[in-house]
PDB file of C-alpha atoms in Angstrom:
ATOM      1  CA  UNK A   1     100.656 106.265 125.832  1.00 46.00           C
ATOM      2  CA  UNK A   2     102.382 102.825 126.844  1.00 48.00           C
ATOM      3  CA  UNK A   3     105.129 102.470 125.131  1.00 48.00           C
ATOM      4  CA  UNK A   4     104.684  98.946 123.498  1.00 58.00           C
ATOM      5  CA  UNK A   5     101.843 100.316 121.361  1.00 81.00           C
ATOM      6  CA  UNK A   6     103.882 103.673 119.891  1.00 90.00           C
ATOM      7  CA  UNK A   7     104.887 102.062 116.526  1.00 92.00           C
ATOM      8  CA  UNK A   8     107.924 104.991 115.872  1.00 94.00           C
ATOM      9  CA  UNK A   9     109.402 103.896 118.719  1.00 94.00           C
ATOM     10  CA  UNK A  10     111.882 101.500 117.002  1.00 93.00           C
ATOM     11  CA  UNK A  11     112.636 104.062 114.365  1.00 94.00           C
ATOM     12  CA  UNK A  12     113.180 106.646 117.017  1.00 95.00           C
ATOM     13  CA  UNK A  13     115.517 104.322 119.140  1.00 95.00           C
ATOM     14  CA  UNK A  14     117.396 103.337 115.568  1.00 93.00           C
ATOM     15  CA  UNK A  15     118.353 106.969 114.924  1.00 92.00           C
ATOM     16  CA  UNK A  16     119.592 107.702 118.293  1.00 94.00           C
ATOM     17  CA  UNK A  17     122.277 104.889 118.471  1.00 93.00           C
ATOM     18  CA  UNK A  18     123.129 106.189 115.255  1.00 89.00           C
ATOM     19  CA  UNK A  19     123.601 109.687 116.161  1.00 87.00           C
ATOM     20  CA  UNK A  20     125.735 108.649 119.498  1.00 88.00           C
ATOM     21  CA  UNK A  21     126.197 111.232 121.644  1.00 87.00           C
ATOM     22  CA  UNK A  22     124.903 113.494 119.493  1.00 85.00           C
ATOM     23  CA  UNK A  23     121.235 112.546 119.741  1.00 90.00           C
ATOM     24  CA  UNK A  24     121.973 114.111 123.448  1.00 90.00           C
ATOM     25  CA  UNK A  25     121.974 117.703 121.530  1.00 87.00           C
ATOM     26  CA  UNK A  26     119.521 117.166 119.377  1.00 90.00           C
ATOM     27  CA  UNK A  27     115.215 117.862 120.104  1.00 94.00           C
ATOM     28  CA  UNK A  28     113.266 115.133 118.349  1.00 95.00           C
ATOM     29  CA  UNK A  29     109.853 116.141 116.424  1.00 94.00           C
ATOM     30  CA  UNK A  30     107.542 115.592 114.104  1.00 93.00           C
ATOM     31  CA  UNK A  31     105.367 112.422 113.473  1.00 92.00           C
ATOM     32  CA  UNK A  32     108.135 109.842 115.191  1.00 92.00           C
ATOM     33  CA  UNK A  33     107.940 111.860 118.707  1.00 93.00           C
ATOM     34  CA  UNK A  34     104.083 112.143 118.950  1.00 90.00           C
ATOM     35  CA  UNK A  35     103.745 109.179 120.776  1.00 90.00           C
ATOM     36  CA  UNK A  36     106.151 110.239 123.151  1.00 91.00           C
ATOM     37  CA  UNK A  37     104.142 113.314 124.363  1.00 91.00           C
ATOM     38  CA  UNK A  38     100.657 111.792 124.242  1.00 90.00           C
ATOM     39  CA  UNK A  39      99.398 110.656 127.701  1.00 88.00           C
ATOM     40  CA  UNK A  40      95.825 110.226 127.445  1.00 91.00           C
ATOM     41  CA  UNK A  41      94.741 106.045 127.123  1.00 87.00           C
ATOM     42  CA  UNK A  42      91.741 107.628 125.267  1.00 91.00           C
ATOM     43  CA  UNK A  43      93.814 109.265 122.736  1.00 90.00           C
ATOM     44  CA  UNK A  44      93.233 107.751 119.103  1.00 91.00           C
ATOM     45  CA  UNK A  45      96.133 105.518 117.543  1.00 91.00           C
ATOM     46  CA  UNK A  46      99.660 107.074 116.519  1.00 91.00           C
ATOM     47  CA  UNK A  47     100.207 106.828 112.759  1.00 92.00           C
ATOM     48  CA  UNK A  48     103.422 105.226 111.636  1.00 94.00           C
ATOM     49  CA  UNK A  49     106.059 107.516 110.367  1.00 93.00           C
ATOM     50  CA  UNK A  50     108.890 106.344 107.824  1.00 91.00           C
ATOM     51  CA  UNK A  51     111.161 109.161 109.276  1.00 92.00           C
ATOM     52  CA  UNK A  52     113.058 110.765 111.517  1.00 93.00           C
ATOM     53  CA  UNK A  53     112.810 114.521 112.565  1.00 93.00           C
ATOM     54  CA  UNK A  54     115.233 116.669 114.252  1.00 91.00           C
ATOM     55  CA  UNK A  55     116.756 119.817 114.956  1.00 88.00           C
ATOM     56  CA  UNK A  56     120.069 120.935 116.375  1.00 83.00           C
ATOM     57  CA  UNK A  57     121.544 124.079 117.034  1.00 81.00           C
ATOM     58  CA  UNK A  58     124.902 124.446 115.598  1.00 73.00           C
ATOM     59  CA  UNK A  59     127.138 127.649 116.470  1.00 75.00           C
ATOM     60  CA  UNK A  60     129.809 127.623 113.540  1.00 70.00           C
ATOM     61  CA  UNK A  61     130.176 125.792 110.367  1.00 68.00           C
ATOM     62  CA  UNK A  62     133.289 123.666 112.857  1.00 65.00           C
ATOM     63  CA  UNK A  63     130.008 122.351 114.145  1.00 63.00           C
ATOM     64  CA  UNK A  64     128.375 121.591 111.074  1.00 62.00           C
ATOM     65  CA  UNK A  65     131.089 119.713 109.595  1.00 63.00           C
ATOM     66  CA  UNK A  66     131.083 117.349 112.796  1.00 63.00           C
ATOM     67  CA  UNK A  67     127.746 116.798 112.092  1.00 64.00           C
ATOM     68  CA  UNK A  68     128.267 115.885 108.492  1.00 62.00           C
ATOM     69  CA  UNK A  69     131.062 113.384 108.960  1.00 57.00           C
ATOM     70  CA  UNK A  70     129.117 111.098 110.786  1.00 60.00           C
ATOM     71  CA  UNK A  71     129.095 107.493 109.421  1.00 56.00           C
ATOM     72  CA  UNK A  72     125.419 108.287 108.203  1.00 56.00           C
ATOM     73  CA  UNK A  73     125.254 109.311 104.611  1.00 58.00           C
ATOM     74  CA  UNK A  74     123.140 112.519 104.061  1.00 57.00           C
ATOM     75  CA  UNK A  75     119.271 111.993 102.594  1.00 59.00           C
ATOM     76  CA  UNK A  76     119.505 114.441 100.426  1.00 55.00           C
ATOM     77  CA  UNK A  77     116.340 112.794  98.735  1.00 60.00           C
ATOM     78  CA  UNK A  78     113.855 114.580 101.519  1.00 53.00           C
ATOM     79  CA  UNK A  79     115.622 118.086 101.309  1.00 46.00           C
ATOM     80  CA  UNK A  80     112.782 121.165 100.590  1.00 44.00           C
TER      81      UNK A  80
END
């Protein structure tokens, strides 16, 4: 999918410059990275996504706590 008509791509951009080097560790999912991994022109519209999903594997809580100190404040609003 060309890239000018993937409407998370702003969003997705916007949360790794936040992350820094960070974002390098982390796998992107989820709604925002659909558009990313969708190659057929035929392929209906991406839906727009209001988030950002991610995982990161982190081997000991020294790792966690650099992860929570970063200038971003926790959304503790979307936490299941």
């Amino acid at each position: 999918m060309a890239r000018e008509k993937n409407p998370n791509l702003e969003i997705l951009m916007l949360a790794v410059d936040k992350l820094g080097e960070l974002a390098e560790e982390m796998v992107f999912l989820g709604g925002c990275a659909t558009g990313l991994l969708i190659t057929d022109p035929a392929a209906p519209p991406i839906r727009v996504t209001r988030d950002v999903d991610a995982i990161v594997q982190l081997a000991n809580p020294v790792g966690h706590a650099g992860v929570r100190l970063r200038d971003t404040p926790a959304d503790t609003e979307n936490v299941r």
